């Protein structure tokens, strides 16, 4: 590939007019990718890059990709096809664009991306994006691939975002506390793309949490591929669990709410379940993927638990926090899944009553054991099962939301509503809530009486005075 300029502007023009370069980061997939995308923007900010929301006016385009299912990975190649045309047109007009593929497709496919999409300048894995400035400098001369798992911790090299940046991202923030996975479910690419489980130390997490909170963040969602397997170095030098970490984070001034995702049933330990009972800041919401209700399929998936063990974990968590809302992930059409196996999944859904859920058709992923299984389920069977499951999950969610009418919830105000005079936020159970009142501030926690349900939101009216960061709220006091 010929050498090219990273920016469209002549060097001296940039110096004399202080022209900023623009970066567009498009993120696919999970919350971890959304978090990484923000951190990439933070790494590029000191290099003079400002963020833009469209590829068309960006000098640098970063696709932060997801490899979890085939559809997600293929989306990247079709986007790269469009970007190639754009880059060619710009070059014909004397300009240029730099294209970066980051995230899990980058990690899994590496140089294959350059073969399939030669317009790409840089392929960078999830553990290496803190080096974006130097990698971009190298990529000026020839395409670069960096998918090593470095010894150093990328978090030590990531610059802190400015207060303005933190606030522009909202009062609810993701905070990565753990990365990678050692579970090796037979369908999943994560242990290969994100590597072995590592936990950040409590001191480093607290440092980031305090910085975010002092800029106005009021809610953290602690994220990790296997977040409840957290076992980081504590402030006393001993290993702390997620439950212990959350008790400390709840003491950070300004922080009113804590959430965490995604969890594995095997790691729901007593301390974590007790935190749901004892820690008012920990929201009554648990995303705990079960994947299937059939013990045969759970074994073939290498989930290392049975459906009854899952039921018991839910019972114990509900005993600790009776109003807890449950969410899960499901895969239909895993190799060997029979009608009877699928019925076991449907039974579990009806028994537990999920407030929300994600469900997917099994997608064979290269390099995973399940992709090699000879008992693959036909596509039409997968589609029919997914439709039936989604209908049941929709009913379950609608029932949960309908039960909210007439109740009063604490709502963390996150933004203005769609209509003038309306504000929008989330209930403790992660439901989107809109209410008519523009006297309250973003970041306040207000009591809202729910009057009706809409397609994607609950609607209500404010009752009582807002609780600001200075007057810490008693979260959960109004819970169902
Ligand atoms: N096919 C379909 N769904 C998958 N998931 C992970 N791997 C696959 C796959 N190969 C789903 C699981 C997981 C969620 C993040 O994505 O349900 O919990
Ligand atoms: Fe993938 Fe989650 Fe299983 Fe780990 S626990 S292998 S991330 S599905």
Coordinates of C-alpha atoms and ligand atoms in Angstrom, one line a residue:
X1 CA 0.0 0.0 0.0
X2 CA 1.2 3.5 -0.8
X3 CA 2.1 5.8 2.0
X4 CA -0.6 8.4 2.9
X5 CA -1.3 11.4 5.1
X6 CA -3.4 10.7 8.3
X7 CA -5.1 14.0 7.9
X8 CA -6.6 15.9 4.9
X9 CA -5.0 19.2 5.8
X10 CA -1.5 20.3 4.9
X11 CA 0.7 20.3 8.0
X12 CA 1.2 24.1 8.1
X13 CA -2.5 24.7 7.7
X14 CA -3.2 22.6 10.7
X15 CA -0.6 24.5 12.8
X16 CA -1.7 28.0 11.8
X17 CA -5.5 27.5 11.9
X18 CA -5.5 24.9 14.6
X19 CA -7.7 22.6 12.5
X20 CA -8.8 19.6 14.5
X21 CA -8.7 16.1 13.1
X22 CA -12.0 14.2 13.4
X23 CA -12.4 10.7 14.5
X24 CA -15.6 8.5 14.1
X25 CA -15.7 5.5 16.4
X26 CA -18.5 3.0 15.5
X27 CA -19.0 0.3 18.1
X28 CA -20.7 -3.0 17.7
X29 CA -21.8 -5.6 20.3
X30 CA -21.5 -5.6 24.0
X31 CA -21.1 -3.0 26.8
X32 CA -17.4 -3.7 27.0
X33 CA -17.0 -2.5 23.4
X34 CA -19.0 0.6 24.2
X35 CA -16.6 1.3 27.1
X36 CA -13.5 0.6 24.9
X37 CA -14.8 2.9 22.2
X38 CA -15.0 5.8 24.7
X39 CA -11.5 5.0 25.9
X40 CA -10.2 5.0 22.3
X41 CA -11.6 8.5 21.9
X42 CA -9.8 9.4 25.1
X43 CA -6.5 8.1 23.8
X44 CA -6.9 10.1 20.6
X45 CA -8.0 13.3 22.2
X46 CA -4.5 14.4 23.2
X47 CA -3.4 13.8 19.6
X48 CA -5.8 16.5 18.5
X49 CA -8.8 14.3 17.4
X50 CA -12.3 15.4 18.2
X51 CA -15.2 13.0 17.9
X52 CA -17.7 13.2 15.1
X53 CA -20.9 11.2 14.7
X54 CA -20.5 10.4 11.0
X55 CA -17.9 8.6 8.9
X56 CA -18.4 11.1 6.1
X57 CA -16.6 14.0 7.8
X58 CA -14.1 11.9 9.7
X59 CA -10.3 11.8 9.0
X60 CA -10.0 8.6 11.1
X61 CA -12.6 5.9 11.1
X62 CA -12.5 3.2 13.8
X63 CA -14.8 0.2 13.7
X64 CA -14.8 -1.4 17.1
X65 CA -16.1 -4.9 16.1
X66 CA -17.9 -7.8 17.6
X67 CA -17.2 -11.5 16.8
X68 CA -19.8 -13.2 19.0
X69 CA -22.1 -14.3 16.2
X70 CA -21.5 -14.6 12.4
X71 CA -23.9 -11.8 11.6
X72 CA -22.1 -9.4 13.8
X73 CA -18.7 -10.2 12.2
X74 CA -20.1 -10.0 8.6
X75 CA -21.6 -6.6 9.3
X76 CA -18.0 -5.3 9.6
X77 CA -17.1 -6.5 6.1
X78 CA -20.1 -4.9 4.5
X79 CA -19.3 -1.6 6.4
X80 CA -15.6 -1.9 5.2
X81 CA -16.9 -2.3 1.6
X82 CA -18.7 1.1 1.9
X83 CA -15.7 2.7 3.5
X84 CA -13.5 1.5 0.7
X85 CA -15.6 3.3 -1.8
X86 CA -15.5 6.5 0.3
X87 CA -11.8 6.3 0.7
X88 CA -11.3 5.8 -3.1
X89 CA -13.5 8.8 -3.8
X90 CA -11.6 11.0 -1.3
X91 CA -8.2 10.0 -2.7
X92 CA -9.5 10.8 -6.2
X93 CA -10.3 14.3 -4.9
X94 CA -6.9 14.7 -3.3
X95 CA -8.0 13.8 0.3
X96 CA -7.7 10.6 2.4
X97 CA -9.2 8.6 5.2
X98 CA -7.6 6.3 7.7
X99 CA -9.5 3.1 8.5
X100 CA -8.9 1.1 11.7
X101 CA -10.5 -2.2 12.6
X102 CA -10.5 -2.7 16.4
X103 CA -12.2 -5.1 18.8
X104 CA -12.9 -8.8 18.7
X105 CA -13.0 -9.3 14.9
X106 CA -9.6 -7.7 14.8
X107 CA -8.3 -10.1 17.5
X108 CA -9.8 -13.2 15.8
X109 CA -9.0 -12.5 12.2
X110 CA -5.9 -10.3 12.3
X111 CA -4.2 -10.2 8.9
X112 CA -7.2 -11.9 7.2
X113 CA -8.9 -8.5 7.5
X114 CA -6.2 -6.9 5.4
X115 CA -6.6 -9.6 2.8
X116 CA -10.4 -9.2 2.6
X117 CA -10.5 -5.4 3.0
X118 CA -7.3 -3.8 1.7
X119 CA -8.6 -0.3 2.4
X120 CA -7.8 -1.0 6.1
X121 CA -4.7 0.7 7.5
X122 CA -4.6 -0.7 11.0
X123 CA -6.0 -3.8 12.8
X124 CA -5.7 -3.5 16.6
X125 CA -6.9 -6.0 19.2
X126 CA -8.8 -5.1 22.4
X127 CA -5.7 -5.3 24.6
X128 CA -3.6 -2.9 22.4
X129 CA -5.7 0.2 21.7
X130 CA -3.9 2.2 24.3
X131 CA -1.1 2.3 21.6
X132 CA -3.3 3.8 18.9
X133 CA -1.2 7.0 18.4
X134 CA 2.1 5.1 17.8
X135 CA 0.3 2.4 15.7
X136 CA -1.3 5.1 13.6
X137 CA 2.1 6.7 13.0
X138 CA 3.5 3.3 11.8
X139 CA 0.4 2.7 9.7
X140 CA 1.2 5.8 7.7
X141 CA 3.9 3.8 5.9
X142 CA 2.3 0.4 5.6
X143 CA -0.7 -1.4 7.1
X144 CA -0.2 -2.6 10.6
X145 CA -1.7 -5.5 12.6
X146 CA -1.3 -5.6 16.4
X147 CA -3.2 -8.4 18.2
X148 CA -0.5 -9.4 20.7
X149 CA -1.6 -9.8 24.4
X150 CA 0.9 -7.4 25.9
X151 CA 2.5 -7.9 29.3
X152 CA 1.7 -4.3 30.4
X153 CA -1.8 -3.4 31.5
X154 CA -3.5 -1.2 29.0
X155 CA -5.4 0.6 31.8
X156 CA -2.2 2.0 33.0
X157 CA -1.7 3.8 29.7
X158 CA -5.2 5.2 29.1
X159 CA -5.5 8.9 29.7
X160 CA -8.3 10.2 31.9
X161 CA -11.2 11.9 30.0
X162 CA -11.9 15.5 30.8
X163 CA -14.7 16.5 33.1
X164 CA -16.7 17.9 30.1
X165 CA -16.2 14.6 28.3
X166 CA -17.4 12.6 31.3
X167 CA -20.5 14.7 31.7
X168 CA -21.3 14.6 28.0
X169 CA -21.4 10.8 28.2
X170 CA -24.0 10.9 30.9
X171 CA -24.6 10.3 34.6
X172 CA -24.6 6.6 34.2
X173 CA -21.2 5.2 33.2
X174 CA -19.7 1.8 32.4
X175 CA -16.6 0.8 34.5
X176 CA -14.5 -2.1 33.4
X177 CA -13.4 -4.1 36.4
X178 CA -12.6 -7.5 34.8
X179 CA -11.8 -8.8 31.3
X180 CA -11.6 -12.1 29.6
X181 CA -13.1 -15.5 30.4
X182 CA -11.8 -18.9 31.5
X183 CA -15.1 -20.8 31.2
X184 CA -14.8 -22.0 27.6
X185 CA -18.5 -22.6 26.9
X186 CA -18.3 -24.6 23.7
X187 CA -20.2 -22.1 21.6
X188 CA -18.3 -19.0 22.6
X189 CA -15.3 -17.1 21.1
X190 CA -14.8 -14.8 24.1
X191 CA -12.0 -16.9 25.8
X192 CA -10.1 -16.7 22.5
X193 CA -10.8 -13.0 21.5
X194 CA -10.6 -11.5 25.0
X195 CA -8.2 -14.0 26.6
X196 CA -7.8 -15.3 30.1
X197 CA -9.7 -13.7 33.0
X198 CA -8.0 -10.8 34.6
X199 CA -9.3 -8.5 37.4
X200 CA -8.2 -4.9 37.9
X201 CA -7.1 -3.9 41.4
X202 CA -9.5 -2.3 43.7
X203 CA -7.2 0.8 44.0
X204 CA -7.3 1.3 40.2
X205 CA -11.0 0.8 40.0
X206 CA -11.5 3.2 42.9
X207 CA -9.3 5.8 41.2
X208 CA -11.4 5.7 38.0
X209 CA -14.7 5.6 40.0
X210 CA -13.7 8.7 42.1
X211 CA -12.8 10.7 39.0
X212 CA -16.0 9.8 37.2
X213 CA -18.1 10.5 40.3
X214 CA -16.5 13.9 41.0
X215 CA -17.4 14.9 37.5
X216 CA -21.1 14.1 38.1
X217 CA -21.5 10.4 37.4
X218 CA -24.1 8.9 39.7
X219 CA -24.5 5.3 38.6
X220 CA -21.8 2.7 37.6
X221 CA -22.4 -0.5 35.7
X222 CA -19.4 -2.6 36.5
X223 CA -18.6 -4.6 33.4
X224 CA -16.6 -7.7 32.5
X225 CA -17.1 -10.7 30.3
X226 CA -17.4 -12.7 33.5
X227 CA -17.9 -9.9 36.0
X228 CA -18.9 -11.9 39.0
X229 CA -15.7 -14.0 38.7
X230 CA -14.0 -10.8 39.8
X231 CA -11.1 -11.5 42.2
X232 CA -8.9 -8.4 42.2
X233 CA -6.2 -7.2 44.6
X234 CA -8.0 -5.4 47.5
X235 CA -6.9 -2.4 49.4
X236 CA -5.5 -4.7 52.1
X237 CA -3.5 -6.7 49.6
X238 CA -5.9 -9.6 49.9
X239 CA -8.1 -10.8 47.0
X240 CA -11.5 -9.1 47.0
X241 CA -14.7 -10.5 45.5
X242 CA -17.3 -8.5 43.5
X243 CA -19.5 -8.2 46.6
X244 CA -16.7 -6.7 48.7
X245 CA -15.7 -4.3 45.9
X246 CA -19.3 -3.1 45.6
X247 CA -19.5 -2.3 49.3
X248 CA -16.4 0.0 48.9
X249 CA -17.7 1.6 45.6
X250 CA -21.0 2.4 47.3
X251 CA -19.0 4.7 49.6
X252 CA -17.7 6.9 46.8
X253 CA -19.3 10.3 47.3
X254 CA -22.1 11.0 44.7
X255 CA -22.5 7.4 43.7
X256 CA -26.2 6.4 44.2
X257 CA -26.5 3.3 42.1
X258 CA -24.4 0.2 41.2
X259 CA -25.1 -2.5 38.6
X260 CA -23.0 -5.2 37.1
X261 CA -22.9 -7.4 34.1
X262 CA -22.4 -10.0 32.6
X263 CA -22.4 -12.8 35.1
X264 CA -22.1 -16.6 35.2
X265 CA -24.3 -18.7 37.4
X266 CA -21.3 -20.6 38.8
X267 CA -19.9 -17.3 40.2
X268 CA -23.0 -16.2 42.1
X269 CA -21.3 -16.6 45.5
X270 CA -22.8 -16.0 49.0
X271 CA -21.1 -12.6 49.4
X272 CA -22.6 -11.3 46.1
X273 CA -26.1 -12.6 47.0
X274 CA -25.8 -11.0 50.4
X275 CA -24.8 -7.7 48.7
X276 CA -28.2 -7.8 47.0
X277 CA -29.7 -7.9 50.5
X278 CA -27.4 -5.5 52.4
X279 CA -26.4 -2.8 49.9
X280 CA -29.1 -0.3 49.1
X281 CA -27.0 1.2 46.2
X282 CA -27.0 -2.2 44.4
X283 CA -29.9 -2.1 42.1
X284 CA -32.5 -4.9 42.2
X285 CA -31.6 -6.2 38.8
X286 CA -29.6 -9.3 37.8
X287 CA -28.6 -10.3 34.3
X288 CA -27.7 -13.9 34.7
X289 CA -27.4 -15.8 31.4
X290 CA -28.7 -19.4 31.5
X291 CA -28.6 -20.1 27.7
X292 CA -30.8 -23.2 27.9
X293 CA -33.2 -24.9 30.2
X294 CA -32.1 -28.4 29.2
X295 CA -29.5 -30.3 31.2
X296 CA -28.3 -32.2 28.2
X297 CA -27.7 -29.0 26.3
X298 CA -26.2 -27.2 29.3
X299 CA -23.7 -30.1 29.6
X300 CA -22.9 -30.0 25.8
X301 CA -22.4 -26.2 26.2
X302 CA -19.9 -26.9 29.1
X303 CA -21.9 -24.5 31.3
X304 CA -21.0 -26.5 34.4
X305 CA -24.4 -26.2 36.0
X306 CA -27.8 -27.8 35.6
X307 CA -31.2 -26.0 35.1
X308 CA -32.2 -26.8 38.7
X309 CA -28.9 -25.3 40.0
X310 CA -29.8 -22.2 38.1
X311 CA -33.3 -22.2 39.6
X312 CA -31.8 -22.5 43.1
X313 CA -29.5 -19.6 42.5
X314 CA -32.5 -17.5 41.5
X315 CA -34.5 -18.7 44.6
X316 CA -31.6 -17.7 46.9
X317 CA -31.2 -14.3 45.2
X318 CA -34.9 -13.7 45.4
X319 CA -34.9 -14.6 49.1
X320 CA -32.1 -12.0 49.6
X321 CA -33.9 -9.3 47.5
X322 CA -37.5 -10.3 46.8
X323 CA -38.2 -7.5 44.2
X324 CA -35.2 -8.4 42.1
X325 CA -35.8 -8.2 38.3
X326 CA -34.2 -11.0 36.3
X327 CA -32.7 -10.9 32.9
X328 CA -31.0 -13.6 30.9
X329 CA -29.4 -14.7 27.6
X330 CA -30.7 -17.7 25.6
X331 CA -29.4 -19.7 22.6
X332 CA -31.8 -21.8 20.6
X333 CA -30.7 -24.4 18.1
X334 CA -27.5 -25.4 19.8
X335 CA -26.2 -28.6 18.1
X336 CA -28.2 -31.6 19.2
X337 CA -31.1 -29.5 20.7
X338 CA -34.3 -31.6 20.3
X339 CA -37.9 -30.4 20.6
X340 CA -37.9 -31.8 24.2
X341 CA -34.7 -29.8 25.1
X342 CA -36.3 -26.7 23.7
X343 CA -39.5 -27.3 25.7
X344 CA -37.3 -27.4 28.8
X345 CA -36.1 -23.9 28.0
X346 CA -39.7 -22.7 27.5
X347 CA -40.7 -24.2 30.9
X348 CA -37.8 -22.4 32.6
X349 CA -38.9 -19.1 31.0
X350 CA -42.5 -19.6 32.2
X351 CA -41.4 -20.6 35.7
X352 CA -38.9 -17.8 36.3
X353 CA -40.6 -14.8 34.7
X354 CA -37.9 -12.6 33.2
X355 CA -38.2 -8.9 33.2
X356 CA -36.0 -8.8 30.0
X357 CA -33.9 -11.1 28.0
X358 CA -31.7 -11.5 24.9
X359 CA -32.2 -14.6 22.7
X360 CA -30.2 -15.8 19.8
X361 CA -30.1 -18.5 17.2
X362 CA -26.9 -20.6 17.7
X363 CA -24.2 -19.3 15.3
X364 CA -21.2 -21.7 14.7
X365 CA -18.0 -19.8 15.4
X366 CA -14.7 -20.8 13.9
X367 CA -12.4 -22.5 16.3
X368 CA -15.0 -23.3 19.0
X369 CA -15.9 -26.9 19.8
X370 CA -19.6 -26.6 19.1
X371 CA -18.9 -25.5 15.5
X372 CA -17.4 -29.0 14.9
X373 CA -20.4 -30.9 16.3
X374 CA -22.1 -33.0 13.7
X375 CA -25.6 -32.5 15.1
X376 CA -26.2 -28.9 13.8
X377 CA -29.8 -27.9 13.9
X378 CA -31.4 -26.8 10.6
X379 CA -31.9 -23.0 10.1
X380 CA -35.7 -23.2 9.8
X381 CA -36.0 -25.1 13.1
X382 CA -33.8 -22.5 14.8
X383 CA -36.0 -19.7 13.4
X384 CA -39.2 -21.3 14.6
X385 CA -37.8 -21.9 18.1
X386 CA -36.5 -18.4 18.3
X387 CA -39.9 -16.9 17.3
X388 CA -41.7 -19.0 20.0
X389 CA -39.1 -18.2 22.7
X390 CA -39.2 -14.5 21.9
X391 CA -43.0 -14.4 22.1
X392 CA -42.8 -16.0 25.5
X393 CA -40.1 -13.6 26.6
X394 CA -42.0 -10.6 25.3
X395 CA -45.1 -11.7 27.3
X396 CA -43.0 -12.0 30.3
X397 CA -41.5 -8.5 29.9
X398 CA -44.9 -7.0 29.2
X399 CA -46.3 -8.6 32.4
X400 CA -43.4 -7.2 34.4
X401 CA -43.9 -3.7 32.9
X402 CA -47.6 -3.7 33.3
X403 CA -47.2 -4.6 37.0
X404 CA -45.3 -1.3 37.4
X405 CA -48.5 0.8 36.8
X406 CA -49.6 2.3 40.1
X407 CA -46.2 1.8 41.7
X408 CA -43.8 4.6 42.7
X409 CA -40.2 4.1 41.6
X410 CA -37.0 6.1 42.2
X411 CA -35.9 7.3 38.8
X412 CA -32.3 8.4 38.0
X413 CA -32.8 11.3 35.6
X414 CA -30.5 10.8 32.6
X415 CA -31.7 13.2 29.9
X416 CA -34.5 15.3 28.5
X417 CA -37.4 13.3 27.2
X418 CA -38.4 13.1 23.5
X419 CA -41.2 15.7 24.0
X420 CA -40.6 19.2 25.4
X421 CA -41.1 19.4 29.1
X422 CA -40.4 15.7 29.6
X423 CA -37.5 14.1 31.4
X424 CA -36.3 10.6 31.0
X425 CA -34.4 8.1 33.2
X426 CA -34.4 4.6 34.5
X427 CA -36.2 2.8 37.3
X428 CA -34.2 0.6 39.7
X429 CA -35.3 -2.3 37.4
X430 CA -33.6 -0.7 34.4
X431 CA -36.9 0.3 32.8
X432 CA -36.9 3.5 30.7
X433 CA -39.2 6.0 32.4
X434 CA -40.5 9.3 31.0
X435 CA -42.3 11.9 33.1
X436 CA -43.7 15.4 32.6
X437 CA -41.5 17.8 34.6
X438 CA -38.6 19.9 33.5
X439 CA -37.8 21.4 36.8
X440 CA -35.5 18.5 37.9
X441 CA -31.9 18.2 36.9
X442 CA -30.1 15.5 35.1
X443 CA -28.4 13.4 37.9
X444 CA -31.3 13.9 40.3
X445 CA -33.2 10.9 41.6
X446 CA -36.9 11.5 41.7
X447 CA -39.9 9.5 42.8
X448 CA -42.2 8.8 39.9
X449 CA -45.6 7.2 40.1
X450 CA -46.1 5.1 37.0
X451 CA -49.3 5.8 35.2
X452 CA -49.1 3.8 32.0
X453 CA -46.8 1.6 29.9
X454 CA -45.7 2.5 26.3
X455 CA -43.9 0.3 23.8
X456 CA -40.4 0.9 25.1
X457 CA -41.0 3.1 28.2
X458 CA -43.0 3.6 31.3
X459 CA -44.8 6.9 31.7
X460 CA -45.5 8.6 35.0
X461 CA -45.7 11.7 37.2
X462 CA -43.2 13.0 39.8
X463 CA -44.3 12.8 43.4
X464 CA -42.2 14.4 46.2
X465 CA -39.0 16.4 46.0
X466 CA -36.0 15.3 43.9
X467 CA -33.0 13.9 45.7
X468 CA -29.8 15.5 44.5
X469 CA -26.2 14.3 44.9
X470 CA -25.9 16.4 48.0
X471 CA -28.8 14.8 49.6
X472 CA -28.1 11.1 49.0
X473 CA -31.2 9.1 48.2
X474 CA -32.4 6.0 49.9
X475 CA -32.4 3.8 46.9
X476 CA -34.9 1.1 46.8
X477 CA -37.1 2.7 49.5
X478 CA -39.9 2.9 47.0
X479 CA -39.2 -0.4 45.3
X480 CA -42.0 -2.7 44.3
Ligands
LIG1 N1 -24.2 -18.2 18.9 C1 -25.3 -17.6 19.4 N2 -25.3 -16.8 20.5 C2 -24.1 -16.7 21.1 N3 -23.7 -16.1 22.3 C3 -22.4 -16.3 22.5 N4 -21.9 -17.0 21.5 C4 -22.9 -17.4 20.7 C5 -23.0 -18.1 19.5 N5 -22.0 -18.8 19.0 C6 -24.7 -15.4 23.1 C7 -24.8 -16.0 24.5 C8 -24.1 -15.0 25.3 C9 -24.4 -13.7 24.6 C10 -23.5 -12.5 24.9 O1 -24.3 -14.0 23.2 O2 -26.2 -16.0 24.9 O3 -24.5 -14.9 26.7
LIG2 FE1 -18.5 -17.0 26.6 FE2 -19.8 -16.1 28.8 FE3 -19.3 -18.8 28.4 FE4 -17.2 -17.0 29.0 S1 -19.0 -17.6 30.3 S2 -17.2 -18.7 27.4 S3 -17.9 -15.2 27.9 S4 -20.6 -17.4 27.2

